[in-house]
XYZ file of C-alpha atoms in Angstrom:
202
model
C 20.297 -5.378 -50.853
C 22.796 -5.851 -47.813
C 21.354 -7.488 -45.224
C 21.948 -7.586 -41.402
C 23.504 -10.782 -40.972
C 25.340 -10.975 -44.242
C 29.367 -10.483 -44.124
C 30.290 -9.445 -47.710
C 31.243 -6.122 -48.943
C 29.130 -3.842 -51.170
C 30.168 -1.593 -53.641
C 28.942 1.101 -55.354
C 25.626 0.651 -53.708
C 23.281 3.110 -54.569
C 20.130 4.523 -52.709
C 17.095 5.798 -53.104
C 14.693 6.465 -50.414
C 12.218 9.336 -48.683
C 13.574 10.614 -45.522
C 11.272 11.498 -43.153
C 8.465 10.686 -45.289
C 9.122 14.147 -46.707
C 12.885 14.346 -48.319
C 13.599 12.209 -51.339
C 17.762 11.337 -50.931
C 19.706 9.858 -53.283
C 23.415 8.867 -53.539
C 26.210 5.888 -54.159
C 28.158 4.649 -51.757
C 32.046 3.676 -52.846
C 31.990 1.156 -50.293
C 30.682 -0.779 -47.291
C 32.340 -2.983 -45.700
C 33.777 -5.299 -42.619
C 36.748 -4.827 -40.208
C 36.801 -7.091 -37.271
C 33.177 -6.923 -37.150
C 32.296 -3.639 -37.509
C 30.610 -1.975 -40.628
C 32.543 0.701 -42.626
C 32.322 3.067 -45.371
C 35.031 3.872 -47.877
C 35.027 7.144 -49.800
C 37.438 7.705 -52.531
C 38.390 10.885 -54.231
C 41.040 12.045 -56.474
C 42.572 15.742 -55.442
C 45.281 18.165 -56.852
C 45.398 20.048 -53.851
C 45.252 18.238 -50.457
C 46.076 19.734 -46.810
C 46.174 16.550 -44.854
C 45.520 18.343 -41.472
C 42.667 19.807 -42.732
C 41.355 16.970 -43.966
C 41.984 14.092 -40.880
C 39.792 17.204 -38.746
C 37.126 17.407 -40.784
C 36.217 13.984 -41.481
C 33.476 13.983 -38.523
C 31.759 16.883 -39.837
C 32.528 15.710 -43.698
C 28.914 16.261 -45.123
C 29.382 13.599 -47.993
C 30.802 10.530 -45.337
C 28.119 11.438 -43.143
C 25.140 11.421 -45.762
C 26.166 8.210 -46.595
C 26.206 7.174 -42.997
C 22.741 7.982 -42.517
C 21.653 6.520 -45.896
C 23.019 3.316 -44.944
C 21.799 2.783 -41.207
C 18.236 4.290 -42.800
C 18.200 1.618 -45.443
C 19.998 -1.197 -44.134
C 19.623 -1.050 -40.500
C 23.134 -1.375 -39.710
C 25.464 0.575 -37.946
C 28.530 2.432 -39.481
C 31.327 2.911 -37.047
C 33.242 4.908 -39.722
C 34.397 6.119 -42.561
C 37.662 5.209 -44.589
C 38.729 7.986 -46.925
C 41.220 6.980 -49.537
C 42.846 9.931 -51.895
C 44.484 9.724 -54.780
C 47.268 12.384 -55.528
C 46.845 13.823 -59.085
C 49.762 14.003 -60.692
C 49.264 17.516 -62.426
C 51.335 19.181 -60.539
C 53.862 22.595 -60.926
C 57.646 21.262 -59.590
C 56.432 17.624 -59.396
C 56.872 15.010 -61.642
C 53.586 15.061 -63.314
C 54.192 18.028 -65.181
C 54.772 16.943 -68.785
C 57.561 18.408 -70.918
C 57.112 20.308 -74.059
C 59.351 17.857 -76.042
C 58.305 14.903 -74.286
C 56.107 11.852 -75.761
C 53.263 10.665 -74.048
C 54.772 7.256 -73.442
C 57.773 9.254 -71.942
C 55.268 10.942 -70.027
C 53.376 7.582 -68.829
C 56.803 6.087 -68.203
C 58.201 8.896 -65.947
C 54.997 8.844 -63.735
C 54.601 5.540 -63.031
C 57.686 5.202 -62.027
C 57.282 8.178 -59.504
C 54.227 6.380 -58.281
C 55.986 3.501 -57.546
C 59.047 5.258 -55.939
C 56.707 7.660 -53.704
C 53.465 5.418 -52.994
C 53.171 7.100 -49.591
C 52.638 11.100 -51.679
C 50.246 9.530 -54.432
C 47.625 7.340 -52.186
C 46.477 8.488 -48.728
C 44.295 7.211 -46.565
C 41.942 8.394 -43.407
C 40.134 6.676 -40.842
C 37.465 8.182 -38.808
C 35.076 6.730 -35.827
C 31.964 8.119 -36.384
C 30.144 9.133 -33.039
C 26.439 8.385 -32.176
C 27.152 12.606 -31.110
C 28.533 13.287 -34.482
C 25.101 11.416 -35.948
C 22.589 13.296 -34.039
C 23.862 16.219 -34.765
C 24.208 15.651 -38.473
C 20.928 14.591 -38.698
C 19.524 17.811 -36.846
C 21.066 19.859 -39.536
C 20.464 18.375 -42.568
C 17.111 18.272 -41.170
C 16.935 22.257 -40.695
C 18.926 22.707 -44.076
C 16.448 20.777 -45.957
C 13.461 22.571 -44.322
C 15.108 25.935 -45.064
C 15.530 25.186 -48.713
C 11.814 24.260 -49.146
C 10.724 26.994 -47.361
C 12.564 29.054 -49.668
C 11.913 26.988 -52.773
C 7.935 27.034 -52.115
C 8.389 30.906 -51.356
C 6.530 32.802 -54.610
C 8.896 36.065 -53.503
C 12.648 33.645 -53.310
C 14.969 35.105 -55.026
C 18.830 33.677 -55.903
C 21.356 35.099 -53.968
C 25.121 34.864 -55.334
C 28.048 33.065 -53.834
C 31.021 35.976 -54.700
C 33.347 34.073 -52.655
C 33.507 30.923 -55.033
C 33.708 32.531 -58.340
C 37.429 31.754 -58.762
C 38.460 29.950 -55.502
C 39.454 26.612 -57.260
C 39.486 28.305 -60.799
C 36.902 30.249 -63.072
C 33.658 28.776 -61.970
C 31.338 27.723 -64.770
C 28.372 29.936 -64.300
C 30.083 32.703 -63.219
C 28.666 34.498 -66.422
C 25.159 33.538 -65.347
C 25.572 35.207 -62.361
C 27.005 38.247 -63.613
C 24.455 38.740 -66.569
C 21.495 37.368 -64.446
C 20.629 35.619 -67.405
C 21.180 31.498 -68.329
C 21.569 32.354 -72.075
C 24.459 30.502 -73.829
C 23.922 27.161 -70.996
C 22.155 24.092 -71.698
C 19.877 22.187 -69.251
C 21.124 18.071 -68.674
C 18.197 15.613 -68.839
C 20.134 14.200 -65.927
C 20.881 15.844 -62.537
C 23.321 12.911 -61.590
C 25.546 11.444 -64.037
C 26.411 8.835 -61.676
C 23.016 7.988 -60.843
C 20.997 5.064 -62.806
C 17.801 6.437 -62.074
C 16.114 9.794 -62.705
């Protein structure tokens, strides 16, 4: 594990531990690392669709970056000042160049985009930077407090019931239980013996 007094980076560093003595919380970090000093955290993601605005305001309230934060001044005992968030620009896009042809090859294909990646860097790889404020801590902490508390509640409950989200069913394209919801049934699905891909342990 990272220690205090150690300068290297980490990544992919993956956790594990109870929170609270009551919350078990598990996740991988992309990165943690130095800047003059101070301990970071990268997070990198890969989006079609990205509304930079959006995004450089809602990086102190981003629930991933700040999970992560916690997890690592839980764990490690050192402080995170931020959060770097690198995104990669897919290429799939209507009216750009990633759009393959119907008569093109694949190496055609391959060919064209690189060389739009390397003539518009700045459009395919963004990147954030966000202090993260003792404030912006406490208050994440507070809520994921009362959000886990309200989902045991409701998960020891013997009268919960599920309540559907109708407002994601096709907001980023057909969701994949949307015929679960709508039949009230899981027939036709198949239960993972994993609930994190990513994750080494069960």
């Amino acid at each position: 594990s990272l220690k205090r007094n150690e300068s290297e980076d980490k990544t992919e560093w993956e956790f594990d531990f109870d929170w609270l003595k009551t919350y078990r919380l598990r996740g991988k970090v992309d990165k943690i690392f130095k800047i003059k000093g101070d301990w970071w955290i990268r997070d990198m993601k890969t989006k079609s669709r990205i509304d930079e605005d959006a995004i450089g305001s809602h990086l102190s309230m981003d629930f991933q970056t700040q999970f992560y934060t916690l997890a690592v001044e839980t764990v490690l005992g050192i402080k995170i000042k931020g959060v770097q968030y690198d995104v990669i620009r897919n290429p799939g896009l209507p009216r750009e160049a990633g759009k393959k042809k119907p008569a093109e090859s694949f190496e055609a294909f391959q060919t064209r985009i690189l060389a739009d990646i390397r003539k518009r860097r700045e459009f395919y790889f963004m990147r954030w930077e966000s202090v993260t404020t003792k404030q912006d801590k406490d208050r994440f902490r507070k809520e994921l407090e009362f959000k886990l508390h309200s989902f045991t509640e409701w998960w020891d409950s013997p009268q919960r019931s599920w309540v559907r989200n109708e407002t994601q069913c096709f907001l980023l394209g057909r969701c994949p239980f949307v015929d679960a919801c709508v039949s009230h049934s899981t027939r036709g699905y198949t239960r993972q013996p994993f609930q994190f891909r990513e994750l080494s342990k069960p």
